[in-house]
C-alpha positions in Angstrom: -35.8 -14.8 64.2 -32.6 -12.8 64.2 -29.8 -12.2 61.7 -27.5 -14.3 63.9 -29.7 -17.3 63.2 -28.4 -17.4 59.7 -25.0 -18.3 61.1 -26.5 -21.3 63.0 -27.6 -23.0 59.8 -25.8 -26.4 59.5 -22.7 -26.7 57.3 -19.2 -25.2 57.3 -18.6 -22.3 54.9 -15.6 -24.0 53.2 -15.6 -21.8 50.1 -15.8 -18.5 51.9 -12.9 -19.5 54.2 -10.9 -20.9 51.3 -11.3 -17.7 49.2 -10.2 -15.5 52.1 -7.2 -17.7 53.0 -6.0 -18.1 49.4 -6.4 -14.3 48.8 -4.4 -13.5 51.9 -1.6 -16.0 51.2 -1.3 -15.1 47.5 -1.2 -11.4 48.4 1.6 -12.0 50.9 3.6 -14.1 48.4 3.4 -11.6 45.6 4.2 -8.7 47.9 7.1 -10.1 49.9 8.5 -13.0 47.9 7.9 -12.5 44.1 7.1 -8.8 43.6 8.7 -9.0 40.1 6.0 -11.5 39.0 3.1 -9.3 40.0 2.1 -8.5 36.4 1.9 -12.2 35.6 -0.6 -12.9 38.3 -2.6 -9.7 38.9 -4.9 -7.5 36.8 -2.9 -4.3 36.4 -3.3 -4.3 32.6 -5.2 -6.4 30.0 -4.5 -10.0 31.0 -1.9 -11.9 28.9 -2.3 -15.3 30.7 -5.5 -17.2 31.2 -4.9 -17.8 34.9 -4.9 -14.1 35.6 -8.6 -14.1 35.3 -8.7 -16.1 38.6 -5.6 -15.0 40.4 -6.3 -11.4 39.4 -9.4 -11.3 41.5 -7.7 -12.9 44.5 -4.5 -10.9 44.8 -3.8 -7.5 46.4 -0.7 -5.5 45.9 -1.0 -1.8 46.5 1.7 0.7 47.4 2.3 1.8 50.0 1.9 -1.6 51.8 0.0 -0.3 54.7 -2.7 0.8 52.3 -2.7 -2.7 50.9 -3.4 -4.2 54.3 -6.2 -1.7 55.0 -7.7 -2.6 51.6 -7.5 -6.3 52.4 -9.0 -5.9 55.8 -11.9 -3.8 54.5 -12.6 -6.4 51.7 -12.6 -9.2 54.2 -14.9 -7.3 56.6 -17.5 -7.6 53.9 -16.5 -10.9 52.2 -16.2 -13.1 55.2 -19.4 -12.3 57.2 -21.6 -11.9 54.1 -20.0 -14.9 52.3 -20.7 -17.1 55.3 -24.4 -16.0 55.2 -24.5 -16.8 51.5 -22.9 -20.2 51.8 -25.0 -21.2 54.9 -28.2 -20.3 53.0 -27.5 -21.6 49.4 -24.8 -24.2 50.1 -21.2 -24.6 49.0 -21.9 -25.9 45.5 -24.1 -22.9 44.6 -21.5 -20.6 46.2 -18.8 -22.0 43.9 -21.1 -21.4 40.9 -21.7 -17.8 42.1 -18.0 -17.3 42.4 -17.1 -18.5 39.0 -20.1 -16.7 37.4 -18.7 -13.4 38.7 -15.1 -14.4 37.8 -16.3 -14.9 34.2 -18.2 -11.6 34.2 -15.2 -9.8 35.7 -12.9 -11.2 33.0 -15.2 -10.0 30.3 -15.7 -6.6 31.8 -12.0 -6.1 32.4 -11.1 -7.0 28.8 -13.7 -4.6 27.5 -12.9 -1.6 29.7 -9.1 -1.9 29.1 -9.4 -2.5 25.4 -7.6 0.6 24.3 -6.3 2.0 27.5 -4.4 0.8 30.6 -6.3 -0.2 33.6 -5.7 -1.1 37.2 -7.7 -3.4 39.3 -6.8 -5.9 41.9 -8.5 -7.8 44.7 -11.5 -9.9 45.6 -13.9 -7.0 45.8 -15.8 -7.8 42.6 -16.7 -11.2 43.9 -17.3 -9.7 47.3 -20.0 -7.5 45.7 -21.7 -10.5 44.2 -21.7 -12.3 47.6 -22.8 -9.1 49.3 -25.8 -8.7 47.0 -27.1 -12.2 47.8 -26.1 -11.9 51.5 -27.9 -8.6 52.0 -30.9 -10.1 50.4 -30.9 -13.0 52.9 -30.6 -10.4 55.7 -33.4 -8.4 54.2 -35.7 -11.5 54.3 -34.9 -12.0 58.0 -35.6 -8.3 58.9 -38.8 -8.4 56.7 -40.3 -11.0 59.1 -40.1 -8.4 61.9 -40.0 -11.2 64.5 -37.2 -9.4 66.3 -36.9 -5.6 65.8 -33.8 -4.7 63.8 -32.7 -2.1 66.5 -32.4 -4.9 69.0 -29.9 -6.8 66.8 -26.2 -5.8 67.1 -25.4 -7.5 63.8 -27.9 -5.1 62.1 -25.7 -2.1 62.8 -22.6 -3.9 61.5 -24.3 -4.8 58.2 -25.8 -1.4 57.9 -22.3 0.0 58.2 -21.1 -2.5 55.6 -24.0 -1.6 53.3 -23.3 2.1 53.2 -19.5 1.5 53.0 -19.9 -0.7 50.0 -22.5 1.6 48.5 -19.9 4.5 48.8 -17.5 2.5 46.6 -20.0 2.4 43.7 -18.6 5.7 42.6 -17.4 6.1 38.9 -15.4 9.2 40.0 -12.8 7.1 41.8 -11.9 4.5 39.1 -14.0 3.5 36.2 -12.5 0.0 36.2 -13.3 -0.4 39.9 -16.8 1.0 39.4 -17.6 -1.4 36.5 -16.2 -4.5 38.4 -18.1 -3.6 41.5 -21.3 -3.0 39.5 -20.8 -6.3 37.7 -20.8 -8.1 41.1 -24.1 -6.4 42.1 -25.7 -7.4 38.7 -24.5 -11.0 38.9 -25.7 -11.3 42.5 -29.1 -9.8 41.4 -29.4 -12.2 38.5 -28.5 -15.2 40.6 -31.2 -14.2 43.1 -33.8 -13.9 40.3 -32.9 -17.2 38.7 -32.9 -19.0 42.0 -35.6 -17.1 43.6 -37.4 -20.3 44.8 -34.6 -20.7 47.4 -35.8 -17.5 49.0 -39.6 -18.0 48.8 -39.8 -17.9 52.6 -37.6 -17.1 55.5 -38.3 -20.6 56.9 -36.8 -22.1 53.8 -33.8 -19.7 53.8 -33.1 -20.8 57.4 -33.7 -24.4 56.8 -31.4 -26.6 59.0 
């Protein structure tokens, strides 16, 4: 079995595709059409509107704009391939639950860390880390079987690059808000794996068609 076999599991990753498309569209709208409404939709300071807890993890708006697009592309390089793996393995309903679980945790963490100080955080990376934790675990189960050596699988090198890239972002020296939200994604993903560990009892079940 190969990592690529995870993508052959039946079912279309509706949630992952929808999150990526919505994030991209909202980011473009806020950047180019309603930049004056940025603070009403994104998480630049403590949220004043309830919808910010959802829109705030979907919107990017960073200056200069070329940095914003690099940020979006880097996030999507992890979210899309790993999100598809997650959704293929656990299904769309469970993927929705995983998303909203991390959205709630993100909201709580952001409120706490910006209680007496301004903060800045934007983007889908906190949810991406929750998806990545579950996705990397699925990939680990495939590699653990050792039916096909990892060095013979091109996807292995891509995900190895993603793993170390995401690991490098778990750095409290860059931004404490970013660090806490990224860590919250890892913790939520880990808890989800533990609670639903029966789904991952065997690679055969993980790759069930």
